[in-house]
Amino acid sequence: MELKPGLSALVTGGASGIGKALCLALASKGIFVTIVDFSEEKGKEVASLVEKENSKFHQNLGFPSAIFVKCDVTSLTLFWKDQTDGTKTWKHTINVNLVAVIDCTRLAIKSMQALQKPGVIINMGSSAGLYPMYIDPIYSATKGGVVMFTRSLAPYRRQGIRVNVLCPEFVQTEMGEKVGAKYITLLGGYVQMENVVKGAFDLIMDESRAGSCLWITNRRGMEYWPGPAEEVKYLVRSSSSSRRKISFRAPLGAQLPQSFEKVVVHKLTHNFRDATHIVRAPLKLPIESGHVLLKIIYAGVNASDVNFSSGRYFLGNKKDLSSLLPFDAGFEAVGIIAAVGDSVSNLEVGTPAAIMVYGGYAEFMTVSSKHILPIGRPDPEVVAMLTSGLTASIALEKVGQMESGQVVLVTAAAGGTGQFAVQLAKLAGNKVVATCGGKEKARLLKDLGVDRVIDYKTEDIKTVLKNEFPKGVDIVYESVGGDMFDLCLNALAIRGRLIVIGMISQYQGEHGWKPKNYPGLVEKLLTKSQSVAGFFLPQYSYLWKEHLARQFDLYSSGKLKVAIDPKRFLGLHSVPDAVEHLHSGRSSGKVVVCIDPTFEQQMAKL
């Protein structure tokens, strides 16, 4: 979610400390703020400061840009009657720190659902909720409750509602100053308030964060908790043979259908809508030995879907291409194992899994067990990591020979694979240049850490590269083709490497994909010791599991973000719409089709 003027925020405990700092930080973005607190004097003071800050963005509103509401957030739980003063003290702590957070979160979710608008809730936790705080076990217990409560609300992101928790160590507030100076010194001093605000903003703006816990310390900086090493302990378990078994089990009905629907190519053409239709096929049971039946929940959409439907992936086949019809469409999907055949001992019914074989646009799919990639949850973000993520990860490493200290140019960078390429290049310690078309896409790339975003709708790419990178770029990750390929080749540095992972601009058109001639290509490469190499993911299948595991680790540790295109596509009938949306140039992030919306709703309740 972008922080922009005109949005509204509600901050409980906003009259002092971290709450006050967040109110003022939000006001500096032109956001209307409602301050909720028990202290009327301090609350009205903060409201006045917020209005002053907001006046830089809004004039003559006709209504206040800041409101103070006096409220005791524990008033909803007065039915807890206390018998002694001691009991009142610790029960009050529980009421304020935990019960009130639950109540406020519940009411905020209810409000967002009623408005049918996306929203973000940031709960205030503490590092004391991640490890024991011996000087105040009740406080530690309440904050631990807030952390686990928030993490358990991750499925609400399916409704556009993201709930996250912020867990800083001690900040220099009135409460923080009550802690002994010696203890604070041992922790490396107070956490700076600006770091807490930055953490809150990250949780708001990063669309991939839902049920996330951000831990902030002076000793370790900002990191998401738990990390991969901790997550693996409850997401998977190892048997005596060291085979991975996913502990998460999805709900599956005991009765499998007798038939299912799938998208098939019945006519060879680059027009995906004309090339395909939906057919109903019998579900063959029992499952063949060594195979599994996968119930598909999400399928990924790729630019090459139109190449597949036109038969270009079969050009090496000596048979008449029309004799191959009909064939199943779709390259990638995630779902739940619904049945297993004999001799399959390492996979169980209910296990979430991913596949990267032809036929992903279907309700069910029978595949060899060797093609199954076990995953933690069958989420759309996992779909993005398959063809799109693996292409970027493997191509940059194996073909681009990417190191650190280089200049990396990524074209169509706001798309499904481009978003991974820019982040992986940045994580490797490189300067990243990215092209895109439109303000929203440019904003996404800036959020992903791109050093120089070139929006071709407002700037000339050739001019920018010539003026700002006169020595050229070391690596190009190219997926557009046509004129863009020529431009990138001319911008390549001495000993530069250009990786061709696609040419989407040439896939569509009246006659489909037509190869282009590149006169003088060899001479250009020779004079600068440059190289141009193609990359086709199926030829690197032996690296899929290794690189997929790397992406999971980066994603779960918060180092890798996954953007899913916001446009929703539900059911197999929406597949042609999704393919056309991808080729329209309007998509941002990975385009995904939810094959079974009903099952998605069941998943959201887990």
mmCIF file of C-alpha atoms in Angstrom, residues 400-549:
data_model
loop_
_atom_site.group_PDB
_atom_site.id
_atom_site.type_symbol
_atom_site.label_atom_id
_atom_site.label_comp_id
_atom_site.label_asym_id
_atom_site.label_seq_id
_atom_site.Cartn_x
_atom_site.Cartn_y
_atom_site.Cartn_z
ATOM 1 C CA GLY A 400 24.921 -13.912 -16.672
ATOM 2 C CA GLN A 401 27.688 -15.083 -14.310
ATOM 3 C CA MET A 402 26.547 -12.272 -12.018
ATOM 4 C CA GLU A 403 28.930 -11.157 -9.306
ATOM 5 C CA SER A 404 28.942 -7.955 -7.243
ATOM 6 C CA GLY A 405 29.932 -4.398 -8.143
ATOM 7 C CA GLN A 406 28.384 -4.558 -11.616
ATOM 8 C CA VAL A 407 25.711 -2.561 -13.430
ATOM 9 C CA VAL A 408 22.695 -4.735 -14.246
ATOM 10 C CA LEU A 409 19.941 -3.614 -16.607
ATOM 11 C CA VAL A 410 16.539 -5.337 -16.426
ATOM 12 C CA THR A 411 13.889 -4.681 -19.078
ATOM 13 C CA ALA A 412 10.146 -5.015 -18.396
ATOM 14 C CA ALA A 413 11.266 -5.028 -14.789
ATOM 15 C CA ALA A 414 7.845 -4.661 -13.135
ATOM 16 C CA GLY A 415 6.628 -7.937 -14.622
ATOM 17 C CA GLY A 416 6.546 -11.428 -13.187
ATOM 18 C CA THR A 417 10.219 -12.279 -13.725
ATOM 19 C CA GLY A 418 11.647 -8.755 -13.797
ATOM 20 C CA GLN A 419 10.689 -8.160 -10.151
ATOM 21 C CA PHE A 420 12.883 -11.110 -9.144
ATOM 22 C CA ALA A 421 15.786 -10.106 -11.385
ATOM 23 C CA VAL A 422 16.083 -6.590 -9.928
ATOM 24 C CA GLN A 423 15.988 -7.841 -6.335
ATOM 25 C CA LEU A 424 18.458 -10.684 -6.846
ATOM 26 C CA ALA A 425 20.852 -8.335 -8.634
ATOM 27 C CA LYS A 426 20.554 -5.830 -5.796
ATOM 28 C CA LEU A 427 21.046 -8.504 -3.120
ATOM 29 C CA ALA A 428 24.230 -9.551 -4.917
ATOM 30 C CA GLY A 429 25.635 -6.040 -4.436
ATOM 31 C CA ASN A 430 25.064 -4.523 -7.871
ATOM 32 C CA LYS A 431 23.770 -1.221 -9.212
ATOM 33 C CA VAL A 432 20.392 -1.986 -10.800
ATOM 34 C CA VAL A 433 18.806 -0.108 -13.695
ATOM 35 C CA ALA A 434 15.250 -1.040 -14.688
ATOM 36 C CA THR A 435 12.843 -0.094 -17.469
ATOM 37 C CA CYS A 436 9.056 0.026 -17.197
ATOM 38 C CA GLY A 437 6.036 1.898 -18.503
ATOM 39 C CA GLY A 438 3.930 3.924 -16.080
ATOM 40 C CA LYS A 439 4.052 5.612 -12.680
ATOM 41 C CA GLU A 440 2.633 2.671 -10.724
ATOM 42 C CA LYS A 441 5.225 0.296 -12.126
ATOM 43 C CA ALA A 442 8.001 2.803 -11.475
ATOM 44 C CA ARG A 443 6.834 3.143 -7.884
ATOM 45 C CA LEU A 444 6.872 -0.656 -7.435
ATOM 46 C CA LEU A 445 10.448 -0.853 -8.715
ATOM 47 C CA LYS A 446 11.603 1.920 -6.395
ATOM 48 C CA ASP A 447 10.057 0.035 -3.488
ATOM 49 C CA LEU A 448 12.032 -3.039 -4.594
ATOM 50 C CA GLY A 449 15.283 -1.088 -4.276
ATOM 51 C CA VAL A 450 16.084 -0.301 -7.928
ATOM 52 C CA ASP A 451 18.798 2.382 -8.178
ATOM 53 C CA ARG A 452 17.615 3.943 -11.456
ATOM 54 C CA VAL A 453 14.107 3.437 -12.804
ATOM 55 C CA ILE A 454 13.567 4.488 -16.433
ATOM 56 C CA ASP A 455 9.896 5.006 -17.248
ATOM 57 C CA TYR A 456 9.827 4.917 -21.042
ATOM 58 C CA LYS A 457 6.556 6.855 -21.026
ATOM 59 C CA THR A 458 8.321 9.914 -19.612
ATOM 60 C CA GLU A 459 12.001 9.356 -20.528
ATOM 61 C CA ASP A 460 13.969 8.150 -23.526
ATOM 62 C CA ILE A 461 15.759 4.943 -22.496
ATOM 63 C CA LYS A 462 18.553 5.336 -25.039
ATOM 64 C CA THR A 463 19.338 8.883 -23.896
ATOM 65 C CA VAL A 464 19.369 7.941 -20.208
ATOM 66 C CA LEU A 465 21.689 4.994 -20.747
ATOM 67 C CA LYS A 466 24.042 7.007 -22.935
ATOM 68 C CA ASN A 467 24.261 9.972 -20.555
ATOM 69 C CA GLU A 468 24.227 8.221 -17.193
ATOM 70 C CA PHE A 469 26.074 5.005 -18.071
ATOM 71 C CA PRO A 470 28.624 6.041 -20.726
ATOM 72 C CA LYS A 471 30.773 2.946 -20.106
ATOM 73 C CA GLY A 472 27.771 0.705 -20.650
ATOM 74 C CA VAL A 473 26.087 -1.926 -18.491
ATOM 75 C CA ASP A 474 27.702 -5.224 -17.544
ATOM 76 C CA ILE A 475 24.641 -7.498 -17.626
ATOM 77 C CA VAL A 476 21.304 -7.133 -19.405
ATOM 78 C CA TYR A 477 18.315 -9.280 -18.438
ATOM 79 C CA GLU A 478 16.185 -8.876 -21.559
ATOM 80 C CA SER A 479 12.621 -10.050 -22.141
ATOM 81 C CA VAL A 480 11.147 -7.503 -24.582
ATOM 82 C CA GLY A 481 12.942 -8.118 -27.893
ATOM 83 C CA GLY A 482 12.633 -6.049 -31.059
ATOM 84 C CA ASP A 483 13.876 -2.475 -30.759
ATOM 85 C CA MET A 484 14.568 -2.973 -27.059
ATOM 86 C CA PHE A 485 17.048 -5.751 -27.847
ATOM 87 C CA ASP A 486 18.918 -3.445 -30.247
ATOM 88 C CA LEU A 487 18.966 -0.682 -27.652
ATOM 89 C CA CYS A 488 20.307 -3.029 -24.945
ATOM 90 C CA LEU A 489 22.968 -4.461 -27.227
ATOM 91 C CA ASN A 490 24.238 -0.972 -27.997
ATOM 92 C CA ALA A 491 24.322 -0.165 -24.262
ATOM 93 C CA LEU A 492 26.391 -3.240 -23.377
ATOM 94 C CA ALA A 493 29.814 -2.622 -21.842
ATOM 95 C CA ILE A 494 33.085 -4.242 -22.884
ATOM 96 C CA ARG A 495 32.892 -7.943 -21.897
ATOM 97 C CA GLY A 496 29.203 -7.385 -21.163
ATOM 98 C CA ARG A 497 26.664 -10.212 -21.199
ATOM 99 C CA LEU A 498 23.142 -9.970 -22.597
ATOM 100 C CA ILE A 499 20.718 -12.679 -21.451
ATOM 101 C CA VAL A 500 17.671 -13.217 -23.661
ATOM 102 C CA ILE A 501 14.895 -14.794 -21.595
ATOM 103 C CA GLY A 502 12.067 -13.764 -23.914
ATOM 104 C CA MET A 503 10.864 -11.286 -26.532
ATOM 105 C CA ILE A 504 7.314 -10.457 -25.559
ATOM 106 C CA SER A 505 7.015 -7.597 -28.055
ATOM 107 C CA GLN A 506 7.342 -10.117 -30.886
ATOM 108 C CA TYR A 507 4.915 -12.750 -29.571
ATOM 109 C CA GLN A 508 1.713 -10.988 -30.577
ATOM 110 C CA GLY A 509 0.630 -9.351 -33.815
ATOM 111 C CA GLU A 510 -1.373 -10.265 -36.872
ATOM 112 C CA HIS A 511 0.869 -13.209 -37.763
ATOM 113 C CA GLY A 512 2.224 -14.103 -34.331
ATOM 114 C CA TRP A 513 5.902 -14.509 -33.520
ATOM 115 C CA LYS A 514 8.157 -13.706 -36.453
ATOM 116 C CA PRO A 515 11.945 -13.876 -35.975
ATOM 117 C CA LYS A 516 13.926 -10.714 -36.750
ATOM 118 C CA ASN A 517 17.259 -10.254 -38.440
ATOM 119 C CA TYR A 518 20.070 -8.566 -36.520
ATOM 120 C CA PRO A 519 22.627 -7.395 -39.101
ATOM 121 C CA GLY A 520 26.075 -6.663 -37.725
ATOM 122 C CA LEU A 521 25.456 -8.619 -34.501
ATOM 123 C CA VAL A 522 28.592 -10.751 -34.764
ATOM 124 C CA GLU A 523 30.785 -7.721 -35.496
ATOM 125 C CA LYS A 524 29.428 -5.873 -32.460
ATOM 126 C CA LEU A 525 30.102 -8.819 -30.178
ATOM 127 C CA LEU A 526 33.604 -9.331 -31.554
ATOM 128 C CA THR A 527 34.790 -5.754 -31.180
ATOM 129 C CA LYS A 528 33.852 -5.547 -27.483
ATOM 130 C CA SER A 529 34.284 -9.186 -26.392
ATOM 131 C CA GLN A 530 30.588 -9.271 -25.589
ATOM 132 C CA SER A 531 28.244 -12.235 -25.442
ATOM 133 C CA VAL A 532 24.554 -12.797 -26.085
ATOM 134 C CA ALA A 533 23.010 -15.968 -24.689
ATOM 135 C CA GLY A 534 19.517 -17.377 -24.638
ATOM 136 C CA PHE A 535 17.922 -18.974 -21.597
ATOM 137 C CA PHE A 536 15.152 -21.607 -21.636
ATOM 138 C CA LEU A 537 14.155 -22.771 -18.147
ATOM 139 C CA PRO A 538 13.260 -26.434 -18.893
ATOM 140 C CA GLN A 539 16.881 -27.063 -19.871
ATOM 141 C CA TYR A 540 17.969 -26.243 -16.311
ATOM 142 C CA SER A 541 15.490 -28.459 -14.446
ATOM 143 C CA TYR A 542 18.281 -30.041 -12.396
ATOM 144 C CA LEU A 543 18.686 -26.691 -10.603
ATOM 145 C CA TRP A 544 15.024 -26.017 -9.822
ATOM 146 C CA LYS A 545 14.853 -27.416 -6.296
ATOM 147 C CA GLU A 546 18.100 -25.743 -5.203
ATOM 148 C CA HIS A 547 17.125 -22.294 -6.479
ATOM 149 C CA LEU A 548 13.523 -22.605 -5.274
ATOM 150 C CA ALA A 549 14.828 -23.325 -1.763
#
